[in-house]
CSV table of C-alpha atoms and ligand atoms in Angstrom, one decimal:
chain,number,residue,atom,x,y,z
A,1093,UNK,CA,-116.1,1.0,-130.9
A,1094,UNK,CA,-119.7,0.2,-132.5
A,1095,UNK,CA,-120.7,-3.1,-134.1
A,1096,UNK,CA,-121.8,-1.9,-137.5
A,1097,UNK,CA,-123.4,-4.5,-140.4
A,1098,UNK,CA,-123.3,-3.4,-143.6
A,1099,UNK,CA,-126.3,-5.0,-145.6
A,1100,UNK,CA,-125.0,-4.2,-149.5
A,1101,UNK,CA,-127.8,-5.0,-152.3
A,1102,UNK,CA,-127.1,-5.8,-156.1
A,1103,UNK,CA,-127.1,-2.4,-157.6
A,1104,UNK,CA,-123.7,-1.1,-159.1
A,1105,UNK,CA,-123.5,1.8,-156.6
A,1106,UNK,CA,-122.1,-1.2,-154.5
A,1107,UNK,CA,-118.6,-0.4,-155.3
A,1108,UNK,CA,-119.2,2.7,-153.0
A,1109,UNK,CA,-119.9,0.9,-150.5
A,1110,UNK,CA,-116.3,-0.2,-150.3
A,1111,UNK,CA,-115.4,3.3,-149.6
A,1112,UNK,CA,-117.9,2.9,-146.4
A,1113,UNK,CA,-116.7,0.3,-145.1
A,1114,UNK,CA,-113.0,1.7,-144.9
A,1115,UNK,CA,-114.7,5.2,-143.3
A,1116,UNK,CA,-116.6,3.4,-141.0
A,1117,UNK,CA,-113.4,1.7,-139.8
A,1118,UNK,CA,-111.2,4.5,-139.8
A,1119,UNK,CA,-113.3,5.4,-137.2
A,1120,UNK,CA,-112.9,2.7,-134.9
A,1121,UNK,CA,-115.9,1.0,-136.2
A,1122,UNK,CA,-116.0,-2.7,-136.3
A,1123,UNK,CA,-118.2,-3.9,-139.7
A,1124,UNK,CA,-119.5,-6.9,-140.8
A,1125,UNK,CA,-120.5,-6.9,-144.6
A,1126,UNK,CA,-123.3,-8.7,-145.7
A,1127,UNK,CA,-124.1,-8.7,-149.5
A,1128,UNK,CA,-126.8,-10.5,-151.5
A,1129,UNK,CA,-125.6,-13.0,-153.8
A,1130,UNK,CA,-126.7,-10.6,-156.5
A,1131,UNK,CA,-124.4,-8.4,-154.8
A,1132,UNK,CA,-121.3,-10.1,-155.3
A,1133,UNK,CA,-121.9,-9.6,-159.3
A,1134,UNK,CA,-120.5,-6.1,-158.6
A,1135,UNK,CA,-117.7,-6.4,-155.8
A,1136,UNK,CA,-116.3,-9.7,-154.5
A,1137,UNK,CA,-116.8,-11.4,-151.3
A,1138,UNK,CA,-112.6,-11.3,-151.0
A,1139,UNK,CA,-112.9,-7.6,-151.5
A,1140,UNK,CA,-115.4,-7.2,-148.7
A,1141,UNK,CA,-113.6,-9.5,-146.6
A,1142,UNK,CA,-110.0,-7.7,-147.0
A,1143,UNK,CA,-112.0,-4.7,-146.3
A,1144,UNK,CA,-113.8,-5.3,-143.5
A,1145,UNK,CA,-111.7,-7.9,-141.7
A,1146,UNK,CA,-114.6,-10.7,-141.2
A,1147,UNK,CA,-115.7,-13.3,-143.4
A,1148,UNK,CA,-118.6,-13.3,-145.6
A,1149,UNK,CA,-121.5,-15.0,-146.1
A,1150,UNK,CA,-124.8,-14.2,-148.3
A,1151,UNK,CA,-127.1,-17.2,-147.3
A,1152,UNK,CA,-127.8,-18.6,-144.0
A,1153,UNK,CA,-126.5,-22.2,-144.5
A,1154,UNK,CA,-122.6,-21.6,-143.5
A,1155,UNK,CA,-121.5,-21.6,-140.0
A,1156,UNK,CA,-125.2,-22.8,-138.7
A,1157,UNK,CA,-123.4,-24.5,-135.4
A,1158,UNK,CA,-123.1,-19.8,-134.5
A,1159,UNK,CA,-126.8,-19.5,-136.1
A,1160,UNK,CA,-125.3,-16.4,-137.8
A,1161,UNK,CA,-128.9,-15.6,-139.1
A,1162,UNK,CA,-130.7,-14.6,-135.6
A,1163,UNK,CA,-127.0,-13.6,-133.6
A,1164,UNK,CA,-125.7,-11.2,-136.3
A,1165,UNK,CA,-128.9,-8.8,-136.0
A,1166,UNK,CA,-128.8,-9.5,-132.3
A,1167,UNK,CA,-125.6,-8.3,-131.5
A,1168,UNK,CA,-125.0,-5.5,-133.8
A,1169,UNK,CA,-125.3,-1.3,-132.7
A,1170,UNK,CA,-126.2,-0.6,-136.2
A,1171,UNK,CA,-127.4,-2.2,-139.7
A,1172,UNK,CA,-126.8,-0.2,-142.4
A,1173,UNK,CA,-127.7,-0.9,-145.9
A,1174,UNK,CA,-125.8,0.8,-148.8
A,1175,UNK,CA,-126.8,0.4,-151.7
A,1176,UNK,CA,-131.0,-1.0,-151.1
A,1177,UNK,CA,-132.0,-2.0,-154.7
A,1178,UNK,CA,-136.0,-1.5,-155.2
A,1179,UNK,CA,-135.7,-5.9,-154.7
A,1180,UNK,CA,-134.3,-5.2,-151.6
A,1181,UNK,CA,-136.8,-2.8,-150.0
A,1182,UNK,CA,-139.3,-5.3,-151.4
A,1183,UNK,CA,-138.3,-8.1,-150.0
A,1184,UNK,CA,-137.3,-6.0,-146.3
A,1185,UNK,CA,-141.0,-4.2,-146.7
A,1186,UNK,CA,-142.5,-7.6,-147.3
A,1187,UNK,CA,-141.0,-9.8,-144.4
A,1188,UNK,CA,-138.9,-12.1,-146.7
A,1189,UNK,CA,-136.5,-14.2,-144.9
A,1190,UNK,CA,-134.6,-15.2,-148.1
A,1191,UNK,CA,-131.1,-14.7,-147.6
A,1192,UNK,CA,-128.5,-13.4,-144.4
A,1193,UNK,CA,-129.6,-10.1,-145.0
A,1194,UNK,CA,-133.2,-10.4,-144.5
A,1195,UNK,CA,-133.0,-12.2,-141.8
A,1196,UNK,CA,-130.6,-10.0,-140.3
A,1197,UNK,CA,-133.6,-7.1,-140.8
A,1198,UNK,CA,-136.2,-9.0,-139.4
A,1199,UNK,CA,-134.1,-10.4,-136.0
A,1200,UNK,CA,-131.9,-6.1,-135.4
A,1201,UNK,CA,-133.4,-4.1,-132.7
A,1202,UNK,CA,-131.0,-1.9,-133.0
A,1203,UNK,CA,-131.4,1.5,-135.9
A,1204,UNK,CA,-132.1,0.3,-139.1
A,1205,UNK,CA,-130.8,2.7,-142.1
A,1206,UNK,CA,-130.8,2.2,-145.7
A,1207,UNK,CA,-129.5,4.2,-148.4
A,1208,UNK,CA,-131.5,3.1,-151.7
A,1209,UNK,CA,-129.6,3.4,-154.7
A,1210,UNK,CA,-131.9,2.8,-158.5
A,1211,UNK,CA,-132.5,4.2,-162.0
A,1212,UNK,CA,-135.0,7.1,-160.9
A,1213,UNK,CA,-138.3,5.3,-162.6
A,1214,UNK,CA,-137.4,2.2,-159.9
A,1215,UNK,CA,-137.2,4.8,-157.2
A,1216,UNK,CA,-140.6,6.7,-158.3
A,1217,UNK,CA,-142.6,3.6,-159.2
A,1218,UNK,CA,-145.9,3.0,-156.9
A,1219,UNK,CA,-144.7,0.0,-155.6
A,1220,UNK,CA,-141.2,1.0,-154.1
A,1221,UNK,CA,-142.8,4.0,-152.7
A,1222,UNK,CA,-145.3,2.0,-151.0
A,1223,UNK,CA,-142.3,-0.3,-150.0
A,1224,UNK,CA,-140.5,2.7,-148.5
A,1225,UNK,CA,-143.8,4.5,-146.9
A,1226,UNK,CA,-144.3,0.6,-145.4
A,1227,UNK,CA,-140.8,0.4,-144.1
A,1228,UNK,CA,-140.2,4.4,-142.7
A,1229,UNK,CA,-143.7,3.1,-140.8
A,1230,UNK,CA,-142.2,0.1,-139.0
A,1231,UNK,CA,-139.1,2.8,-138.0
A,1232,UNK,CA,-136.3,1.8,-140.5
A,1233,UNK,CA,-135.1,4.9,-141.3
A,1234,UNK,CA,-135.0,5.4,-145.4
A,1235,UNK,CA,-133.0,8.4,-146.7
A,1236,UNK,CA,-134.0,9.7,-150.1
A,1237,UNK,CA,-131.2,9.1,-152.8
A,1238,UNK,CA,-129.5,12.3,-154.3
A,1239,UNK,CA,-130.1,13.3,-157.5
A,1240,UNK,CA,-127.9,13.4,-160.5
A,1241,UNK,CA,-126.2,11.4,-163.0
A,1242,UNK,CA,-127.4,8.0,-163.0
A,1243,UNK,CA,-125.4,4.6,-164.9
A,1244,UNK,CA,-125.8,5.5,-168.3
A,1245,UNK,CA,-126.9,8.9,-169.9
A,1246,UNK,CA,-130.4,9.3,-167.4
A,1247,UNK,CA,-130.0,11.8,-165.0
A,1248,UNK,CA,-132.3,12.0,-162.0
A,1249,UNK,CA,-133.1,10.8,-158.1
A,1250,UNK,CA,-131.7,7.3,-157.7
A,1251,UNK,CA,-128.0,8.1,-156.6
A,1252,UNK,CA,-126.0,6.8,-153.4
A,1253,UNK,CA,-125.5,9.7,-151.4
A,1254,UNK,CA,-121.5,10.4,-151.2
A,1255,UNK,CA,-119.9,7.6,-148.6
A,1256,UNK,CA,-118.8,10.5,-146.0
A,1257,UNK,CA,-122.4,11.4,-145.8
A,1258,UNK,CA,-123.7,8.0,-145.2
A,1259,UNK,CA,-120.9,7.6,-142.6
A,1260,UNK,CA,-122.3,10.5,-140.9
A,1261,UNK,CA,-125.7,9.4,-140.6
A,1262,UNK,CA,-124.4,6.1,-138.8
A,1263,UNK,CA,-121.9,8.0,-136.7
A,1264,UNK,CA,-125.3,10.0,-135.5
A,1265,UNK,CA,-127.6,6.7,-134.7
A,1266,UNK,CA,-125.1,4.8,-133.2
A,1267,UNK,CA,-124.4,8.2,-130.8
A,1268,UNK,CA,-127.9,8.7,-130.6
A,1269,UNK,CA,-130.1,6.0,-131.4
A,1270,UNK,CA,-133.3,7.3,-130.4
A,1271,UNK,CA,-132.7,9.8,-133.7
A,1272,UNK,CA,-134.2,7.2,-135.4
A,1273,UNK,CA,-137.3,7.3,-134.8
A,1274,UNK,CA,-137.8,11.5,-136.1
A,1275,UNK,CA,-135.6,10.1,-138.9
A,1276,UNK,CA,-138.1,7.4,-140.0
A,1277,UNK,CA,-140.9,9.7,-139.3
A,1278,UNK,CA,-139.3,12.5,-141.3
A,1279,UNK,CA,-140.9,15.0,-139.4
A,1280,UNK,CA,-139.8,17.9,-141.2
A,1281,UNK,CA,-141.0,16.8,-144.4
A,1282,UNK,CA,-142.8,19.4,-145.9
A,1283,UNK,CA,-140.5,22.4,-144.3
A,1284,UNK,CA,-138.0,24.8,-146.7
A,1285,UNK,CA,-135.0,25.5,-144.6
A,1286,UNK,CA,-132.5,27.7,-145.2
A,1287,UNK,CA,-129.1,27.3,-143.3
A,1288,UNK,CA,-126.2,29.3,-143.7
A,1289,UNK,CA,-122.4,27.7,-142.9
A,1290,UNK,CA,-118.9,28.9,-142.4
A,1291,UNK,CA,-116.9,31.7,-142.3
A,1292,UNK,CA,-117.2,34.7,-144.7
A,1293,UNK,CA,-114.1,36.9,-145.9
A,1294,UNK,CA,-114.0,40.1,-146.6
A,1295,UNK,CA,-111.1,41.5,-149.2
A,1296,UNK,CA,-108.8,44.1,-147.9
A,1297,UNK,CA,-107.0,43.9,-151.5
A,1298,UNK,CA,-106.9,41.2,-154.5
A,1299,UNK,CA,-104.8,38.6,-152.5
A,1300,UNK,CA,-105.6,39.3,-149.0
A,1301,UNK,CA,-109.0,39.4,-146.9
A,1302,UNK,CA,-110.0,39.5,-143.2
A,1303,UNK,CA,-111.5,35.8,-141.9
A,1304,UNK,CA,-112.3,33.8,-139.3
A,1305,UNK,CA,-111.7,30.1,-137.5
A,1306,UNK,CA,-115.3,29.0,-138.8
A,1307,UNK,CA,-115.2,25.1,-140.2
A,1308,UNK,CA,-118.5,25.0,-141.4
A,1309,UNK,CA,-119.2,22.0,-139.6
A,1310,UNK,CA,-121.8,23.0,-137.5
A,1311,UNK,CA,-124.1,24.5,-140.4
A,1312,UNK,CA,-123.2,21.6,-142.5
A,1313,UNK,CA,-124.4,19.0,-139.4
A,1314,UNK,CA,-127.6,21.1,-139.5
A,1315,UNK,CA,-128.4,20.9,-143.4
A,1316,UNK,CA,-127.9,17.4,-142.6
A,1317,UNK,CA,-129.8,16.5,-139.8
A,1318,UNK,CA,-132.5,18.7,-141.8
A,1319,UNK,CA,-131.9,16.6,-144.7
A,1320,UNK,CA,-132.7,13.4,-143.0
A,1321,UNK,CA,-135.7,14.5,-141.4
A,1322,UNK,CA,-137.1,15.1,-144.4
A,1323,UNK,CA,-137.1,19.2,-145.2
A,1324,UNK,CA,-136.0,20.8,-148.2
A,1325,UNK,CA,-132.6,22.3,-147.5
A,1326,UNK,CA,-130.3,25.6,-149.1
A,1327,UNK,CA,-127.0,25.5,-147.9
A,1328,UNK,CA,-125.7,29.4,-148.3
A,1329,UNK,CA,-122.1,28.0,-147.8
A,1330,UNK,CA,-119.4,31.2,-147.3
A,1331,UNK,CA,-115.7,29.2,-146.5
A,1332,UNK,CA,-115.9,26.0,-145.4
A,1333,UNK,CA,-113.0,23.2,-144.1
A,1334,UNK,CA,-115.7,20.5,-145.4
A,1335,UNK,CA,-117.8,19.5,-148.2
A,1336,UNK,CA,-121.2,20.4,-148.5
A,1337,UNK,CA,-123.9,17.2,-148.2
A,1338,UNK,CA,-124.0,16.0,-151.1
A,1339,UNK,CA,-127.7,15.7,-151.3
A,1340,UNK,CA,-128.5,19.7,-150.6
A,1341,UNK,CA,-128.7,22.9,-152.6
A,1342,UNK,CA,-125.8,25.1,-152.2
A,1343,UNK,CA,-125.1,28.9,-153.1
A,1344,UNK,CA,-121.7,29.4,-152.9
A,1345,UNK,CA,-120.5,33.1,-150.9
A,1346,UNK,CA,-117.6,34.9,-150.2
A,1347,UNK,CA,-118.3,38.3,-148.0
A,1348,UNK,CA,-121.0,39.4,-145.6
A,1349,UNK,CA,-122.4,40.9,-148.4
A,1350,UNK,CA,-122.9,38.2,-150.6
A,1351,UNK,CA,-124.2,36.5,-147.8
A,1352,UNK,CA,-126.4,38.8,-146.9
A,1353,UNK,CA,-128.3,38.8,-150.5
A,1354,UNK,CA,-128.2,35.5,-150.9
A,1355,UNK,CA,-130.2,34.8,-147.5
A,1356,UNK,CA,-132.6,38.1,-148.4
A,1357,UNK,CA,-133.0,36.0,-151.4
A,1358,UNK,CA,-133.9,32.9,-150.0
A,1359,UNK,CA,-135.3,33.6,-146.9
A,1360,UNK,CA,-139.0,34.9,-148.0
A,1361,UNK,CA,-139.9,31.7,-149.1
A,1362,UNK,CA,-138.4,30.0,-146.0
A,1363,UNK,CA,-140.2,28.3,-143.2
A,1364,UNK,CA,-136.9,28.1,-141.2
A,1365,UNK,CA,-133.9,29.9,-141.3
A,1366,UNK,CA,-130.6,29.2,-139.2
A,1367,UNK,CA,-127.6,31.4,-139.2
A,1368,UNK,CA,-124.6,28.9,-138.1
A,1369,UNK,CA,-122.4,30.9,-140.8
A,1370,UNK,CA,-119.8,33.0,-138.4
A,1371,UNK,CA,-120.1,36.5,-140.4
A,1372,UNK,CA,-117.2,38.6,-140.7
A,1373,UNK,CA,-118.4,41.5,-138.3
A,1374,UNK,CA,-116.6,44.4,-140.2
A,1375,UNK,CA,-115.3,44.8,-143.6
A,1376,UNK,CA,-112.6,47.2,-145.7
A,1377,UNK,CA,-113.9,50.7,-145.8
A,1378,UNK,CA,-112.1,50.8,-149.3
A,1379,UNK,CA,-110.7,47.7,-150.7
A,1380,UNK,CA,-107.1,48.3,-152.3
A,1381,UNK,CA,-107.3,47.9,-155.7
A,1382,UNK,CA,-103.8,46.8,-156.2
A,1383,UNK,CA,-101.9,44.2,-154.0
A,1384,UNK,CA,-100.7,46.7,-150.2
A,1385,UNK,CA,-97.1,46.9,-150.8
A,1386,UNK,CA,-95.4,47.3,-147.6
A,1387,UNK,CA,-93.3,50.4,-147.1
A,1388,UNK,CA,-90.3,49.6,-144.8
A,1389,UNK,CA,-90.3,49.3,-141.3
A,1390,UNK,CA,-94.1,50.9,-141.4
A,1391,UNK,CA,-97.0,49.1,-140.1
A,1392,UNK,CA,-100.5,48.8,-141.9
A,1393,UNK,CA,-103.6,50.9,-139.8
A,1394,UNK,CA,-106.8,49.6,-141.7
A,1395,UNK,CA,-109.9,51.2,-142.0
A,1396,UNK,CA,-112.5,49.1,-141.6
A,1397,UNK,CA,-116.6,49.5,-141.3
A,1398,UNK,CA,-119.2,47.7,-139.8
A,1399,UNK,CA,-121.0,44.4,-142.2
A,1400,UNK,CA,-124.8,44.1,-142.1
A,1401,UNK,CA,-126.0,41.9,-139.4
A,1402,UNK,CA,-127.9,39.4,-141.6
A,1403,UNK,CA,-129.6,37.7,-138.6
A,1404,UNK,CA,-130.9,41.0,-137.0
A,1405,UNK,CA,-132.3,41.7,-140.8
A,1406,UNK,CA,-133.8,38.8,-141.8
A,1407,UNK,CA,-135.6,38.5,-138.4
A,1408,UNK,CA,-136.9,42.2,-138.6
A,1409,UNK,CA,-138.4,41.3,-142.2
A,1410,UNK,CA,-139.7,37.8,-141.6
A,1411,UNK,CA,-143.2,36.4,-143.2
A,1412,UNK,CA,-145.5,35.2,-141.0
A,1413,UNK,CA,-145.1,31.7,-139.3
A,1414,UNK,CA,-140.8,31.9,-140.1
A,1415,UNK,CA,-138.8,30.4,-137.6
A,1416,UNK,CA,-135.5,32.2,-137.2
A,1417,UNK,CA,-132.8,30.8,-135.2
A,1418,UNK,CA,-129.4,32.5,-134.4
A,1419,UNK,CA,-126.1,31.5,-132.8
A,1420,UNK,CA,-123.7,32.9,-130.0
A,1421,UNK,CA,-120.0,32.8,-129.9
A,1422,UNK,CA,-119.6,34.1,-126.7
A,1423,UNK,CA,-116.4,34.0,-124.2
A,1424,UNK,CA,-118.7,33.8,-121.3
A,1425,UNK,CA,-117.1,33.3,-117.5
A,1426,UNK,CA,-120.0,31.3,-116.4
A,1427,UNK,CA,-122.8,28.8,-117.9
A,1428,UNK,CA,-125.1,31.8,-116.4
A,1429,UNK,CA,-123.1,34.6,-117.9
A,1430,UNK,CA,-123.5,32.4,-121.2
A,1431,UNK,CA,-127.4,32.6,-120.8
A,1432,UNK,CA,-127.5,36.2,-119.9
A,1433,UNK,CA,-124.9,37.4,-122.8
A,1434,UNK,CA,-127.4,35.0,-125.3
A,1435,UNK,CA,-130.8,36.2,-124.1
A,1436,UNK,CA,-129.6,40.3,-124.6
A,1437,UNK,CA,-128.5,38.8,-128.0
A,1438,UNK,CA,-131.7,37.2,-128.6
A,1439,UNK,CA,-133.9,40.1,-127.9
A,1440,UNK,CA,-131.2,42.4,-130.1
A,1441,UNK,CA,-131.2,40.2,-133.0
A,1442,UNK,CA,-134.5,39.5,-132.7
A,1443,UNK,CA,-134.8,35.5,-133.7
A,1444,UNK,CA,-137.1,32.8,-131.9
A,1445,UNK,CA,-134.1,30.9,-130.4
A,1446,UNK,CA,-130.5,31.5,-130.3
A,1447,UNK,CA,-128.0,28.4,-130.0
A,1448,UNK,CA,-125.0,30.0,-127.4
A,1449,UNK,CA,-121.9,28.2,-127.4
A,1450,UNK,CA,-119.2,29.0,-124.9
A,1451,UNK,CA,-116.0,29.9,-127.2
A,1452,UNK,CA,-113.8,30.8,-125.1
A,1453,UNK,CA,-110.1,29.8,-125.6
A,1454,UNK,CA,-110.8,29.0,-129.4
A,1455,UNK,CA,-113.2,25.5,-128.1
A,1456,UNK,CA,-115.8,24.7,-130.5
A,1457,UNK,CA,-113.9,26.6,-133.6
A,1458,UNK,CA,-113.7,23.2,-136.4
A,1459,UNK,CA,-114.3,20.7,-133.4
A,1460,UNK,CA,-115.7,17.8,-134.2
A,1461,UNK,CA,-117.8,18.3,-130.6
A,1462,UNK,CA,-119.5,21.4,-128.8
A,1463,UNK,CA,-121.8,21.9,-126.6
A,1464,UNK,CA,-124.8,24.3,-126.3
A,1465,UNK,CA,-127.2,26.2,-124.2
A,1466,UNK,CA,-130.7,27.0,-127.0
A,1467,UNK,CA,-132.5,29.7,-125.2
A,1468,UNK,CA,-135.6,31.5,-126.8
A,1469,UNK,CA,-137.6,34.5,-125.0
A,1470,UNK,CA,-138.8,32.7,-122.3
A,1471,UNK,CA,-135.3,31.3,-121.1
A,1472,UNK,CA,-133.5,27.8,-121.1
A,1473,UNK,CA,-135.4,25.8,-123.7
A,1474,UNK,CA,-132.7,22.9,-124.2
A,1475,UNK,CA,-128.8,21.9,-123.4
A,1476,UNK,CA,-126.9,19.4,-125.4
A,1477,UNK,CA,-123.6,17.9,-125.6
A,1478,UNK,CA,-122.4,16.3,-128.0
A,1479,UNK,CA,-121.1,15.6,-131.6
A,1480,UNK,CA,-121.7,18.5,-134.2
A,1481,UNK,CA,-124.4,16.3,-135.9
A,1482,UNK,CA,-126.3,14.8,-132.9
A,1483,UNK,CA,-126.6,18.5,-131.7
A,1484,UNK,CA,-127.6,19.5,-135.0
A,1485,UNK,CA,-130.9,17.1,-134.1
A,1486,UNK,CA,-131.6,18.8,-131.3
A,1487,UNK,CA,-130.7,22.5,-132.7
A,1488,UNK,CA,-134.3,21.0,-135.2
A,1489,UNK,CA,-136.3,19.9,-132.2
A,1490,UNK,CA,-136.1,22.6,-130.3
A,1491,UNK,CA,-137.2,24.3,-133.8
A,1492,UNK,CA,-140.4,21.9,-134.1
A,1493,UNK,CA,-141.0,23.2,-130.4
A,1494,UNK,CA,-141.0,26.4,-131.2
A,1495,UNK,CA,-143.4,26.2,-134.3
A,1496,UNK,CA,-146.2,24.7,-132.2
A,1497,UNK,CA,-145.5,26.7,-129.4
A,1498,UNK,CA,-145.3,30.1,-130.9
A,1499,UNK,CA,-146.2,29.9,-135.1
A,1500,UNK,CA,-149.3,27.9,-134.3
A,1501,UNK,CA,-150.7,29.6,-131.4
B,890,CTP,N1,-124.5,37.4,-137.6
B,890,CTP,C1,-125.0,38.0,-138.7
B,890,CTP,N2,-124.4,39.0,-139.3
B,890,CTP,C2,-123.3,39.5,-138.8
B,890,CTP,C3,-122.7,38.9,-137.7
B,890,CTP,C4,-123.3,37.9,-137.1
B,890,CTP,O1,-126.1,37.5,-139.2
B,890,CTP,N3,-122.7,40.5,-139.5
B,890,CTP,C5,-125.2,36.3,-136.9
B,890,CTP,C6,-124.4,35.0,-136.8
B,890,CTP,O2,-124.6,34.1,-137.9
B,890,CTP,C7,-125.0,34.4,-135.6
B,890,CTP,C8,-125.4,35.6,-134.7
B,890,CTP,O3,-125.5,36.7,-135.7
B,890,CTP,O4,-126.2,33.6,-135.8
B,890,CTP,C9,-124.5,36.0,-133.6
B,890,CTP,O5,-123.2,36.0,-134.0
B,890,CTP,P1,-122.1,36.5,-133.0
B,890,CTP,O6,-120.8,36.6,-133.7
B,890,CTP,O7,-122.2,35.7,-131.8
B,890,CTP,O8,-122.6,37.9,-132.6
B,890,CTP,P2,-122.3,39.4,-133.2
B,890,CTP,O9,-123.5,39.9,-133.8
B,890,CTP,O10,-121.1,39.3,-134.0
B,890,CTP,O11,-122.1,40.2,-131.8
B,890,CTP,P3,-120.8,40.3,-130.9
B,890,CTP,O12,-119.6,39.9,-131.8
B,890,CTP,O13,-120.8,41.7,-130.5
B,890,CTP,O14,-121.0,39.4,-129.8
């Protein structure tokens, strides 16, 4: 169990943050809410309270005998703010000790995360960009809003990413807290990547098709640990158990086929490309038609033919300075048969690193956890266990690697 405080600012995006607080607590999660006074114009301080279990308090002048002011941000894992209003990253960027929450930001040493949440003009204004550029400087980590409909007809950045998402990137800095400083730094800003997720299914008539156990989850933890670091992210999402981000492009697939064109598509203008999508391997030679009746005590013998193998294809056409990164189910005896079924892979498929998972006995298959071995030519390059997400993180370092080791030389 993690001490969470949930800063919430005066925007009307606040009534998600209900929906936050409950997530964070499903999950064991002990949270501490913290409005602004303004805040409490949207949702109530009994509302909050109910919620969260604690009391609440906006200013710093109840309870003084616990000096809640300097011990709250002292003894907390995480301070998350959801929504930041533009007043709020002003007053955080400028040092302002106003209120409980402020003073909270200025005495945490813990990750500091804030989801802002504005009318898109607030968001793209001079000053709360140089409020955010000031902030993601001193290591609070900033995530960009979604964009979409706003209060009111505009439409545009400005909007609080979906609550399961923002529990996620708290669930990831309270099991990794050093993530926060790539996440402030956003060191893939500037990057296009293109990760596929899920499993794909291929018809064998109009109410049946051939799957597999994929959940998506890995591809999805990738787009968003992608996301948060700053890049530019395409979800090619085939079946999934989960929702997509809600702050990344997704094309929608069904088959190996589909998937295949829609990463041919995207991949050219691509600086990285990551196939975590589990591909269905073979495919009807002849899709029925009509619905297979079954004839009477007779089995069914299909005939099936091999799918494209998107990875090896992509990686035999890629432009110059692509990174290409692959995945390996394998049922492997040892952690060195893992490695040696991963690096003939590697070579075979012909991507910079390969991400091998060990999956025997149906582990890893909609897990929350795995745990991986990322080799690239040259061997071993990094192991981690660990949540989906937080392995996600390190799935993108070991890209970053590889782009000054290999693109740049
Ligand atoms: N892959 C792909 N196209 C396919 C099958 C797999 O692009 N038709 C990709 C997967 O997304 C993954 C990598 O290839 O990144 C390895 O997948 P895996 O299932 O481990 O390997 P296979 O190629 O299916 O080989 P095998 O089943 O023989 O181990």
């Amino acid at each position: 169990m993690a001490r969470v405080i949930l800063g919430v600012a005066g925007g009307i995006a606040a009534y998600k943050a209900c929906e936050v607080v409950r997530r964070l607590r499903d999950s064991g999660h002990d949270v501490r809410v913290v409005p602004t006074a303004n805040a409490l114009n949207f949702v109530g301080a009994t509302t909050w309270e109910a919620l969260s279990g604690h009391p609440v308090a906006t200013d710093v002048w109840s309870g003084a005998a616990e000096v809640p002011h300097v011990r709250l941000g002292q003894q907390t894992d995480l301070v998350l703010v959801a929504p930041a209003t533009a007043d709020l990253l002003a007053r955080a960027a400028a040092g302002r000790a106003d209120d409980l929450l402020t003073n909270i930001l200025l005495t945490a040493r813990c990750p500091v995360v804030m989801f802002p949440a504005m009318h898109t003009e607030m968001w793209l204004h001079a000053a709360t960009r140089a409020n955010v550029a000031t902030l993601r400087e001193r290591g609070v980590v900033v995530v960009d809003p979604d964009s979409g409909r706003l209060t009111g007809a505009d439409s545009g950045p400005g909007r609080l990413p979906d609550p399961v998402d923002i529990r996620a990137v708290a669930e990831t800095l309270l099991e990794r807290p050093a993530l926060a400083g790539a996440a402030a730094a956003r060191d893939l800003a500037g990057l296009r990547v293109v990760v596929s997720a899920g499993g794909t299914q291929e018809p064998l008539d109009p109410v049946r098709f051939l799957g597999n156990h994929s959940s998506g989850l890995m591809g999805i933890g990738i787009a968003r640990a992608a996301r948060l670091r700053g890049a530019e992210v395409t979800l090619v999402a085939a079946r999934m158990d989960h929702e997509p981000p809600s702050d990344v492009e997704v094309r929608r697939v069904v088959s190996t086929g589909d998937l295949a064109e829609a990463m041919q598509d995207l991949a050219p203008a691509a600086d990285v490309v990551i196939m975590a999508a589990a591909p269905a391997d073979f495919t009807a030679a002849r899709p029925a038609e009509q619905k297979i009746k079954k004839d009477d005590q007779k089995g069914l013998t299909l005939d099936l033919v091999q799918t494209t193998d998107v990875l090896a294809t992509l990686a035999a056409a890629r432009p110059a300075g692509q990174t290409i990164v692959g995945f390996a189910a394998e049922t492997a005896k040892s952690r060195a048969d893992l490695v040696a079924l991963g690096t003939a892979k590697l070579a075979r498929k012909g991507a910079d690193l390969l991400v091998c998972n060990d999956v025997s006995g149906g582990k890893v298959f909609g897990d929350a956890d795995t745990a991986v071995v990322i080799i690239d030519r040259a061997g071993i390059v990094a192991e981690c266990a660990g949540s989906k997400d937080v392995v996600a993180h390190s799935i993108v370092d070991a890209v970053l690697v590889d782009r000054t080791r290999y693109v740049r030389a």
